[in-house]
Coordinates of N, CA, C and O in Angstrom, one line a residue:
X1 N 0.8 -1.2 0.0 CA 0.0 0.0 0.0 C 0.9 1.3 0.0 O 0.6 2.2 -0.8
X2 N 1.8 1.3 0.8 CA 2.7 2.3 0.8 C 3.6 2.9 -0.6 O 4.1 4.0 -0.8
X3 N 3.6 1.7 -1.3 CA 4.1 1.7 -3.1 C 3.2 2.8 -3.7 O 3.5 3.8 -4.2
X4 N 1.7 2.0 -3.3 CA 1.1 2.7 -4.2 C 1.0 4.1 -3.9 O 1.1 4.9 -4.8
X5 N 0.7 4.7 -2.4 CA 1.0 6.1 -1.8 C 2.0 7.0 -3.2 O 1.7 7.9 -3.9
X6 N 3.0 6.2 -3.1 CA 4.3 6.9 -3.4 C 4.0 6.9 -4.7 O 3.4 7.9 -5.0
X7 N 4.1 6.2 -5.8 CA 3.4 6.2 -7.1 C 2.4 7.5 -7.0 O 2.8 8.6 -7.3
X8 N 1.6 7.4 -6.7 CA 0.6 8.2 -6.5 C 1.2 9.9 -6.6 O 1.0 10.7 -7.4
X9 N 1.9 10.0 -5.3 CA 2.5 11.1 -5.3 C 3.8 11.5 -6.3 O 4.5 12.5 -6.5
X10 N 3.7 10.6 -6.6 CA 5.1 10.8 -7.7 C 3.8 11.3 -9.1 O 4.0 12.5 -9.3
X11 N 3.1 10.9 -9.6 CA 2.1 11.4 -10.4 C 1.7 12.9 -10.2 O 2.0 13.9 -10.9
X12 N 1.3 12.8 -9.4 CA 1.1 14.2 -8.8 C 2.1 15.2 -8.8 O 1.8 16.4 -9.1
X13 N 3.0 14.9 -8.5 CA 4.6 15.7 -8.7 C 4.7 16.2 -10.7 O 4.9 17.2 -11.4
X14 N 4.4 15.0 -10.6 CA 4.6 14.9 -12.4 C 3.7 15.7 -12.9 O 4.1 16.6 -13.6
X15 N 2.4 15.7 -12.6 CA 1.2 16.9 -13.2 C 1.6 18.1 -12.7 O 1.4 19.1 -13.4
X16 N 2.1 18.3 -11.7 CA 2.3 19.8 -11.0 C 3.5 20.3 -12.2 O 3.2 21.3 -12.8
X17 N 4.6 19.8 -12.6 CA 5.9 20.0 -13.4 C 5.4 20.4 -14.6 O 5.7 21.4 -15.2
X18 N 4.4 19.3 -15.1 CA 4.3 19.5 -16.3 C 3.3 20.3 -17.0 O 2.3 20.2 -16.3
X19 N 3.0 21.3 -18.2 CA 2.0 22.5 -18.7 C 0.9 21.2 -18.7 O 1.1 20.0 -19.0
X20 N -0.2 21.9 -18.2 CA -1.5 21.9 -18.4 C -2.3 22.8 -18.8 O -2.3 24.0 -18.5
X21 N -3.2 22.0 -19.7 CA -4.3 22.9 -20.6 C -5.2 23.6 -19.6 O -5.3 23.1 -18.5
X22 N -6.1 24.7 -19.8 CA -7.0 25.4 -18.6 C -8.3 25.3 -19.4 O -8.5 25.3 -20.6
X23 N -8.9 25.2 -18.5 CA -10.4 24.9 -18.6 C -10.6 25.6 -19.8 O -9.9 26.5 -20.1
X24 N -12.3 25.1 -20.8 CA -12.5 26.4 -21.9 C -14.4 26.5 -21.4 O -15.3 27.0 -22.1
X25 N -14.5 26.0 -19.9 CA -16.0 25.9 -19.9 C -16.4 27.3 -19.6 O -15.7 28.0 -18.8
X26 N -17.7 27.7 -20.2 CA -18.2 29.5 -20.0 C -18.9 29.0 -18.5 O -19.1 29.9 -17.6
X27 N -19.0 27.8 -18.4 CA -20.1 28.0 -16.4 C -18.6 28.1 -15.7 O -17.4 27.8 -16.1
X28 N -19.1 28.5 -14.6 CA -18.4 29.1 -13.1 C -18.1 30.6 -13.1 O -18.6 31.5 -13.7
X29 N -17.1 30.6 -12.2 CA -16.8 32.0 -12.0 C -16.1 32.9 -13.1 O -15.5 32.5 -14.0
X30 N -16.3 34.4 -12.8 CA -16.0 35.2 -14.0 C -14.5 35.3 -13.9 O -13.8 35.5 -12.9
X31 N -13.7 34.9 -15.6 CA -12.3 35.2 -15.1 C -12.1 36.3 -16.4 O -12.8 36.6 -17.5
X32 N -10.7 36.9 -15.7 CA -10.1 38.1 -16.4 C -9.0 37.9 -16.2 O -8.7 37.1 -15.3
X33 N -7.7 38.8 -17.0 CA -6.6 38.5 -16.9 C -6.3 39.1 -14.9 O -6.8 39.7 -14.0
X34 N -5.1 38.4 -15.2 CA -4.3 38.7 -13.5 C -2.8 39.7 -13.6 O -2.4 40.4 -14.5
X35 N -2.2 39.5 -12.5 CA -1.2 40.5 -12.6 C -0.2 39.5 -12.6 O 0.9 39.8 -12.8
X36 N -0.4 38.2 -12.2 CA 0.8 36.8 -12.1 C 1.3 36.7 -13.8 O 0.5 36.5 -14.7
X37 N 2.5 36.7 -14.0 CA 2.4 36.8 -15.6 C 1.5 34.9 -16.0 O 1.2 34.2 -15.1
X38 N 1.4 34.6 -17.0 CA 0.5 34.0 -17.2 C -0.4 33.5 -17.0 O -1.0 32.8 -17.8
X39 N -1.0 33.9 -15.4 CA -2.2 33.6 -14.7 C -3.4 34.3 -15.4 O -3.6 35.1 -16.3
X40 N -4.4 33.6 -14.4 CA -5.7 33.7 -15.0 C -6.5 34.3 -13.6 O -6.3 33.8 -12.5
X41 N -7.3 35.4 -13.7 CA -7.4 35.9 -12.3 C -9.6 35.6 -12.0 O -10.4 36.2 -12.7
X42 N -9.9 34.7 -11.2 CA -11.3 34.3 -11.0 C -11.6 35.5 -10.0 O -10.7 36.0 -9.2
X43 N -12.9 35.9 -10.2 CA -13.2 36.8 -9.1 C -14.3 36.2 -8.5 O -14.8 35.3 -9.1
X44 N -14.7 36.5 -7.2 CA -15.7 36.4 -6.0 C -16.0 34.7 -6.1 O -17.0 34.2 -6.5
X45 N -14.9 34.1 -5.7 CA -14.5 32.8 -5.4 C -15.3 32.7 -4.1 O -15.2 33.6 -3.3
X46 N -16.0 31.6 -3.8 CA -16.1 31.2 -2.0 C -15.6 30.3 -1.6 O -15.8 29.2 -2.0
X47 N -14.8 30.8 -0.7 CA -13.5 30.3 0.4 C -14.5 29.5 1.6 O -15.5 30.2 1.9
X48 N -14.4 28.2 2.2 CA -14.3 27.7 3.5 C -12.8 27.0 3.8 O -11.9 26.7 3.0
X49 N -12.8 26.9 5.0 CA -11.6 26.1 5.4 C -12.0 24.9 6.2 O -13.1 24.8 6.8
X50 N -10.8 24.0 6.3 CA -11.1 22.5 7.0 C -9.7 22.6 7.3 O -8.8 23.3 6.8
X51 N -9.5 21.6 8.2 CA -8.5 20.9 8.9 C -8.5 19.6 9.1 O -9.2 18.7 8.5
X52 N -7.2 19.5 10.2 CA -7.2 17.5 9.9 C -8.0 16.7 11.0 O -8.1 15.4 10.9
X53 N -8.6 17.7 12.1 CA -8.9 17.0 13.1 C -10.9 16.8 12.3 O -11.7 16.1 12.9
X54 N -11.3 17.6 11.2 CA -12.1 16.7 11.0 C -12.0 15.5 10.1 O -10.9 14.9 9.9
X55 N -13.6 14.8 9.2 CA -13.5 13.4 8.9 C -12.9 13.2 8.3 O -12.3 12.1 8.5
X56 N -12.3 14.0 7.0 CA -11.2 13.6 6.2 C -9.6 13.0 6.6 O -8.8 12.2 6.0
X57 N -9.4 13.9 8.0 CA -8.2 13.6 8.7 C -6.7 14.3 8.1 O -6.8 15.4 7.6
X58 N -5.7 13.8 8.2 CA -4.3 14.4 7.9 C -4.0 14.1 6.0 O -3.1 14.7 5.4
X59 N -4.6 13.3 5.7 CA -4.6 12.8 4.5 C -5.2 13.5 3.0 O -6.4 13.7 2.9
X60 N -4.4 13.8 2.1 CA -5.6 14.6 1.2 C -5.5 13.1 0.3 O -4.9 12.0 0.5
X61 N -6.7 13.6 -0.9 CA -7.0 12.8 -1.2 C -6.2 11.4 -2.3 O -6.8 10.5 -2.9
X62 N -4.5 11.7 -2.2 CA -3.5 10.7 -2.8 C -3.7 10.2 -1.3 O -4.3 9.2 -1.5
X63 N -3.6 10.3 -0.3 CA -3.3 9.7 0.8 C -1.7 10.3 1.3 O -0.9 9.8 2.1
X64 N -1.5 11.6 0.7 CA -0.1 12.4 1.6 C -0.8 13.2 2.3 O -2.0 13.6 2.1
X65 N 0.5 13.6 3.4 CA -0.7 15.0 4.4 C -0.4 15.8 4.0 O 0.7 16.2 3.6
X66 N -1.8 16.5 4.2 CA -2.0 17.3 4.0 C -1.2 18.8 4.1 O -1.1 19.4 5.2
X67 N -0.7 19.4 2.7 CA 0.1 20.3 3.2 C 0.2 21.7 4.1 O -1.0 22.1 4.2
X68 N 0.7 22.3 4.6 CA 0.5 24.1 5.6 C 1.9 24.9 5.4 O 2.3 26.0 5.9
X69 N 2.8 23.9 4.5 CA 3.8 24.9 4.3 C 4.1 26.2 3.0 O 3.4 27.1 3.0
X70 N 5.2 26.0 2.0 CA 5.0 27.2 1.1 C 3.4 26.6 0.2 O 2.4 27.3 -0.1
X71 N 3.5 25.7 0.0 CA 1.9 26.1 -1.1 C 1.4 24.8 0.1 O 1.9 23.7 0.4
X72 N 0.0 25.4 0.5 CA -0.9 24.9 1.0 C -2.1 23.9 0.6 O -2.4 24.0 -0.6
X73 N -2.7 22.9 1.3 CA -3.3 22.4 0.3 C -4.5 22.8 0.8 O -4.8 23.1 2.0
X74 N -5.6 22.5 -0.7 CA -6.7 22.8 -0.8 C -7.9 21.4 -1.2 O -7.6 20.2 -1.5
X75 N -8.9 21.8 -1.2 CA -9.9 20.8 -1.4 C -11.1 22.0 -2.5 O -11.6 23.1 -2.2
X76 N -11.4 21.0 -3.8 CA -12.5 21.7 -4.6 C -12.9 20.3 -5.3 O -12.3 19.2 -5.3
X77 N -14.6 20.7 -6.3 CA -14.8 19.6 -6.9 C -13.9 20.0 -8.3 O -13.9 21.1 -8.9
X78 N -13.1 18.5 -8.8 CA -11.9 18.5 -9.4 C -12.2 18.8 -11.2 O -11.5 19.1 -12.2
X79 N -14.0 18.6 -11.1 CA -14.3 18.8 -12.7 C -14.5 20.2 -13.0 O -15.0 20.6 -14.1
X80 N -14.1 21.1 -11.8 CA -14.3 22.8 -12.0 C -12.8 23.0 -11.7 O -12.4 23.7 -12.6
X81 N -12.1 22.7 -11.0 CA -10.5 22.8 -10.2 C -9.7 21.8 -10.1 O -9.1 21.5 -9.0
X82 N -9.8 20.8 -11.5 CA -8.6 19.9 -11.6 C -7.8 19.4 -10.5 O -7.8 20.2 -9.6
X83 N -7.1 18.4 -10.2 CA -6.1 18.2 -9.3 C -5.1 19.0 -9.4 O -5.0 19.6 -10.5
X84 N -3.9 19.3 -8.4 CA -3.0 19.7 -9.0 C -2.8 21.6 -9.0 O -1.8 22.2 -8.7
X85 N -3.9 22.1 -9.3 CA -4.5 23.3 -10.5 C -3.7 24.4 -9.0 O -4.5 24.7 -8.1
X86 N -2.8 24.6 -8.9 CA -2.5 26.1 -8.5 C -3.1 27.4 -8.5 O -3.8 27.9 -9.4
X87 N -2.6 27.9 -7.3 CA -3.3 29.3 -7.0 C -3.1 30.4 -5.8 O -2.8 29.9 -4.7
X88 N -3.1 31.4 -5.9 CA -2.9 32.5 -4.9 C -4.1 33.5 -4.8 O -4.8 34.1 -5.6
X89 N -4.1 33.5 -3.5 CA -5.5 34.6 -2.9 C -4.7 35.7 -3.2 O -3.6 36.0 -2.8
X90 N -5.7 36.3 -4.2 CA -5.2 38.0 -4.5 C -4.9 38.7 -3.3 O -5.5 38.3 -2.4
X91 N -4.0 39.7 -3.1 CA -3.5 40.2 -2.3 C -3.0 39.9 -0.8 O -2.9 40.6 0.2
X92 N -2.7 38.3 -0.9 CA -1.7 37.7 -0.3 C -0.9 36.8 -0.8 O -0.9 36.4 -1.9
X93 N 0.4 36.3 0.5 CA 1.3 35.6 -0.2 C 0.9 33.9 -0.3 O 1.7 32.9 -0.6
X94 N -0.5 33.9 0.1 CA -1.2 32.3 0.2 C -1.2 31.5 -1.4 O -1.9 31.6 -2.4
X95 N -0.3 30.9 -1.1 CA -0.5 30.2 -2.6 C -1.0 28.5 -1.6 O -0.8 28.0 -0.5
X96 N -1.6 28.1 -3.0 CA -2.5 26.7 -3.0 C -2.5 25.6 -3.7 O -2.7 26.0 -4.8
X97 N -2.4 24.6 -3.8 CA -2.5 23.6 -4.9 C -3.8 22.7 -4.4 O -4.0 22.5 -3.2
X98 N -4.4 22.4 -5.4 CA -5.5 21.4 -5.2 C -5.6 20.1 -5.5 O -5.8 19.7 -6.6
X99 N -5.5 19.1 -4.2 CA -4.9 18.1 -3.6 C -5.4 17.0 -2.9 O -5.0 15.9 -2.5
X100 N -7.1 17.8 -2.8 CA -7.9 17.2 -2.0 C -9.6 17.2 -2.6 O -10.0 18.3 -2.9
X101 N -10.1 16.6 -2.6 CA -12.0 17.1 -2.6 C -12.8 16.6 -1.2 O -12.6 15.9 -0.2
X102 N -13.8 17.3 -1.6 CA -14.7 16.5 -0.6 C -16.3 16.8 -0.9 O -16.9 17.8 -1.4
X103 N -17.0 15.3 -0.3 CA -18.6 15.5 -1.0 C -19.4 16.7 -1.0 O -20.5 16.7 -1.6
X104 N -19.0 17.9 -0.2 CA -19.5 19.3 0.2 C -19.4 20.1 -1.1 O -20.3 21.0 -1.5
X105 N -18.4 19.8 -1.7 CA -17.8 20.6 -2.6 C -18.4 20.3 -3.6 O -18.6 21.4 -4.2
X106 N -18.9 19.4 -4.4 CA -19.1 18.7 -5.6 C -20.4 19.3 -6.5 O -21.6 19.4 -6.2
X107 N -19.7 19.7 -7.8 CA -21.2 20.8 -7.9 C -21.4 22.2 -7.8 O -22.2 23.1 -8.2
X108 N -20.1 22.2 -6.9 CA -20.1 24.1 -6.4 C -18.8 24.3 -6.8 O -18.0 23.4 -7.0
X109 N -18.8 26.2 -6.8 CA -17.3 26.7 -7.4 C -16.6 26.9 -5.8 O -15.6 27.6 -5.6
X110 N -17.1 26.4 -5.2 CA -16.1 26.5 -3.9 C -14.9 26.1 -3.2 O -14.7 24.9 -3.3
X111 N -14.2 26.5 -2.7 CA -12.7 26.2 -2.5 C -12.4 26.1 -1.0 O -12.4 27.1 -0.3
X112 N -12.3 24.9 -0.4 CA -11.6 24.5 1.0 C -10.3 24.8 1.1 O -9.5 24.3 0.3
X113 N -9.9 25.7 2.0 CA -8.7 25.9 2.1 C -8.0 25.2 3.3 O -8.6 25.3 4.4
X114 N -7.4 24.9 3.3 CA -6.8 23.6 4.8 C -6.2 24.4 5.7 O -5.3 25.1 5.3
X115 N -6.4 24.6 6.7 CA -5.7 25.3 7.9 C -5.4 24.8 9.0 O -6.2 23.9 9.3
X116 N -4.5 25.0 9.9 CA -3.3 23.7 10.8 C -4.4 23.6 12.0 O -4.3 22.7 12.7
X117 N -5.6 25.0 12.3 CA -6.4 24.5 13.8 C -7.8 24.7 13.4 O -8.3 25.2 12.3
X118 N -8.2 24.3 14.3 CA -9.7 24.6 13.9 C -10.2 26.3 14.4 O -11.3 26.7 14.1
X119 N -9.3 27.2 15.3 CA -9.4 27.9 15.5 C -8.9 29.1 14.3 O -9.3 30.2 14.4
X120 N -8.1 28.8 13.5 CA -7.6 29.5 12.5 C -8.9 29.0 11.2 O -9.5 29.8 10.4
X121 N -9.2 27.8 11.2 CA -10.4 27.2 10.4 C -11.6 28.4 10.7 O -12.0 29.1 9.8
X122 N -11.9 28.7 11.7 CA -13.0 29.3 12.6 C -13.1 31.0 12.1 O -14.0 31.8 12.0
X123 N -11.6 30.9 12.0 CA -11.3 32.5 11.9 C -11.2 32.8 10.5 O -10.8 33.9 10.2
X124 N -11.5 31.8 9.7 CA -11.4 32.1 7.7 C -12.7 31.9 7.9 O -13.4 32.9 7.5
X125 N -13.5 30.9 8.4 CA -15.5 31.0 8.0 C -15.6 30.8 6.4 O -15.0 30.1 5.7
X126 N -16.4 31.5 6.2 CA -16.7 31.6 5.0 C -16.0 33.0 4.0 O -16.0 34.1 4.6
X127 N -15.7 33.0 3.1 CA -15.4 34.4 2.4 C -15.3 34.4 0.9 O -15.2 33.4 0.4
X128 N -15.3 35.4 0.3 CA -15.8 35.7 -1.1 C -14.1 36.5 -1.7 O -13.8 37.7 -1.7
X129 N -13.3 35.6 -2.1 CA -12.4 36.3 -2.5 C -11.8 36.2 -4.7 O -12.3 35.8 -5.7
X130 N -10.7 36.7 -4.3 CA -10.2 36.5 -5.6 C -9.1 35.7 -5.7 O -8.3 35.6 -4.8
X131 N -8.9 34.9 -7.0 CA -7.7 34.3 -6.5 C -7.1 34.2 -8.4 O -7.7 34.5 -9.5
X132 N -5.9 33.6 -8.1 CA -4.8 34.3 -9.5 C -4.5 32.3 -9.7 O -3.8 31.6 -9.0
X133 N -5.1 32.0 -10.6 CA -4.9 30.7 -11.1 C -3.2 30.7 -11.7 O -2.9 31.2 -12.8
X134 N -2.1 30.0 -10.8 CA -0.9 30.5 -11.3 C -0.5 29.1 -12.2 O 0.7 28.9 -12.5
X135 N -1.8 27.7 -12.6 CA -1.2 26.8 -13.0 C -2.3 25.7 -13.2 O -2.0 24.7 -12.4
X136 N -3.6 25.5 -14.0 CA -4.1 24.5 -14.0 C -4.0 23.2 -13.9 O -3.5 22.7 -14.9
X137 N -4.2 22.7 -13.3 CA -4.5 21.2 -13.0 C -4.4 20.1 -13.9 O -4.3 20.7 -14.9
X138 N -4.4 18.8 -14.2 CA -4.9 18.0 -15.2 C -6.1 17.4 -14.9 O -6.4 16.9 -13.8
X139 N -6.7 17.3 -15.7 CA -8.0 16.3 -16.1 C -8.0 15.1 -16.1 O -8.8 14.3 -15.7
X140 N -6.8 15.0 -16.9 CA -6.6 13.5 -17.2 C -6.2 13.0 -15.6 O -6.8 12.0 -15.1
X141 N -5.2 13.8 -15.0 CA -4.3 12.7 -13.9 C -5.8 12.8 -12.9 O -6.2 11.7 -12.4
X142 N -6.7 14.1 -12.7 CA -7.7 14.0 -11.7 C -8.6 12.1 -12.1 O -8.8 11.2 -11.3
X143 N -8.8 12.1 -13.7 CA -9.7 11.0 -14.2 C -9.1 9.2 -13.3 O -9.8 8.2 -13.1
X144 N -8.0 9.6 -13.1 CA -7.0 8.6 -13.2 C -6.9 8.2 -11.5 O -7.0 7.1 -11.1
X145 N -6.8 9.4 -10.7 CA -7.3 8.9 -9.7 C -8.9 8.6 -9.0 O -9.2 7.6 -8.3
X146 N -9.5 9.3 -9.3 CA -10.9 8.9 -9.3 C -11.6 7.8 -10.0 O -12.7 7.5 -9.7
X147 N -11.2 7.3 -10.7 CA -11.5 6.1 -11.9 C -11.9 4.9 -10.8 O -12.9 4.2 -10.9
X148 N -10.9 4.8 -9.9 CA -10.8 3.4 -9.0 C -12.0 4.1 -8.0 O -12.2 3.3 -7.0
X149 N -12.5 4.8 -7.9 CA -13.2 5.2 -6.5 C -14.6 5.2 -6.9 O -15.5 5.2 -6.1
X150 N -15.0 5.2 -8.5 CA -16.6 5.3 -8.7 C -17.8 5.0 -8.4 O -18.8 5.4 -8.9
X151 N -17.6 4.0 -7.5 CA -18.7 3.3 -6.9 C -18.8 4.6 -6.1 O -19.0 5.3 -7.2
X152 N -18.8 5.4 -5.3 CA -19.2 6.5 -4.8 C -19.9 7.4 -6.1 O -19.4 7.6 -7.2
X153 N -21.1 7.9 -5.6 CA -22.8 8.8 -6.6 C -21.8 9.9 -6.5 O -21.8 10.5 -7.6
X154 N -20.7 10.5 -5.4 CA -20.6 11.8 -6.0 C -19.0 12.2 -6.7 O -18.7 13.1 -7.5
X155 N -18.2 10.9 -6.0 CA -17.2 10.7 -7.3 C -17.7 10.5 -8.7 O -16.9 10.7 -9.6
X156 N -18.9 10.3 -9.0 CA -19.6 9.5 -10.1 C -20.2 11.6 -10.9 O -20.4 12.2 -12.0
X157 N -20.3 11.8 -9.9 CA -20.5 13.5 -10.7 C -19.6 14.3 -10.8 O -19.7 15.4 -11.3
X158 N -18.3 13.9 -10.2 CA -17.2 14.3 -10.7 C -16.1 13.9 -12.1 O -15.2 14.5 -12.7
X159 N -16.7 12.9 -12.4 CA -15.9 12.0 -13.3 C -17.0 12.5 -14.2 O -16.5 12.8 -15.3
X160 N -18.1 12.7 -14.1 CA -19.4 12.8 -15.3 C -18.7 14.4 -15.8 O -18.3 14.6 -17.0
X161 N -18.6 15.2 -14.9 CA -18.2 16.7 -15.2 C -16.8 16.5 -16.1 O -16.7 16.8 -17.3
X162 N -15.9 16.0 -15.0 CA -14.3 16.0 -16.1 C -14.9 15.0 -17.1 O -15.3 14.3 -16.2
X163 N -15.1 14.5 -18.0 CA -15.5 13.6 -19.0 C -16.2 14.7 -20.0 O -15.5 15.1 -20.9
X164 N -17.3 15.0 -19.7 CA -17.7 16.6 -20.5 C -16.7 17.1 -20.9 O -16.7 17.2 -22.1
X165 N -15.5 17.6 -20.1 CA -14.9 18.5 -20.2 C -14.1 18.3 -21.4 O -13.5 19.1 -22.1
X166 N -14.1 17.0 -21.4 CA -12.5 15.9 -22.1 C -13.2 16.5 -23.7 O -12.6 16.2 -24.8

């Protein structure tokens, strides 16, 4: 099991490295250029945060833990925000990679951002921000992990969404 962990993350390394294509769908949020040079800048994003002491736990969804150092990890549904898919909250130095989902998310343009307590969790709530896409995600590697998981209805509307997208 531990093989597969590492495989796993080694993929993920590999999608992060390598150019990825960006979305071409007109649904979700409104984007316009950014000030990141090649970025893509989404406006009035909604932000929640989670941590590890809830059900998800320390684990994103390859099974590494979850990150809180230079890029942080995040949780979104993966057929609007790819695996992988980088990003920075405008006018901070918070940068993100998305690394995680969860059944809350699925369906919505919303973005879990991971934070180390539940009192720092407490203190983000809910919020409407902007954020500078500095690197899309893949489709394909999101397909590839989710593929083995489909017996779950809302993996099953995730995979229906990236499939569209394909």
């Amino acid at each position: 099991m531990k093989t597969l962990h590492k495989v796993i993350a080694l993929g993920v390394l590999a999608c992060a490295a390598a150019s990825c294509e960006s979305p071409t769908s007109t649904q979700g949020p409104q984007m316009r250029p950014a000030t990141i040079t090649g970025a893509r800048r989404i406006a009035n994003v909604r932000t929640t945060a989670y941590t590890h002491t809830e059900r998800g736990g320390r684990h994103n969804a390859m099974g590494v833990r979850l990150s809180s150092s230079n890029v942080m990890s995040a949780a979104a549904d993966w057929s609007r925000y790819p695996l992988g898919t980088r990003f920075q909250i405008v006018g901070t130095p918070d940068r993100y990679v998305i690394d995680d989902y969860g059944g809350a998310l699925i369906g919505t343009n919303t973005i879990d951002l991971y934070k180390t307590s539940r009192a720092s969790m407490r203190q983000w709530g809910v919020r409407h921000v902007d954020i500078d896409i500095i690197e899309w995600g893949s489709k394909e590697h999101s397909l590839k992990v989710l593929n083995p998981r489909r017996k779950n209805r809302l993996i099953r509307r995730m995979i229906a969404g990236l499939e569209q997208k394909a």
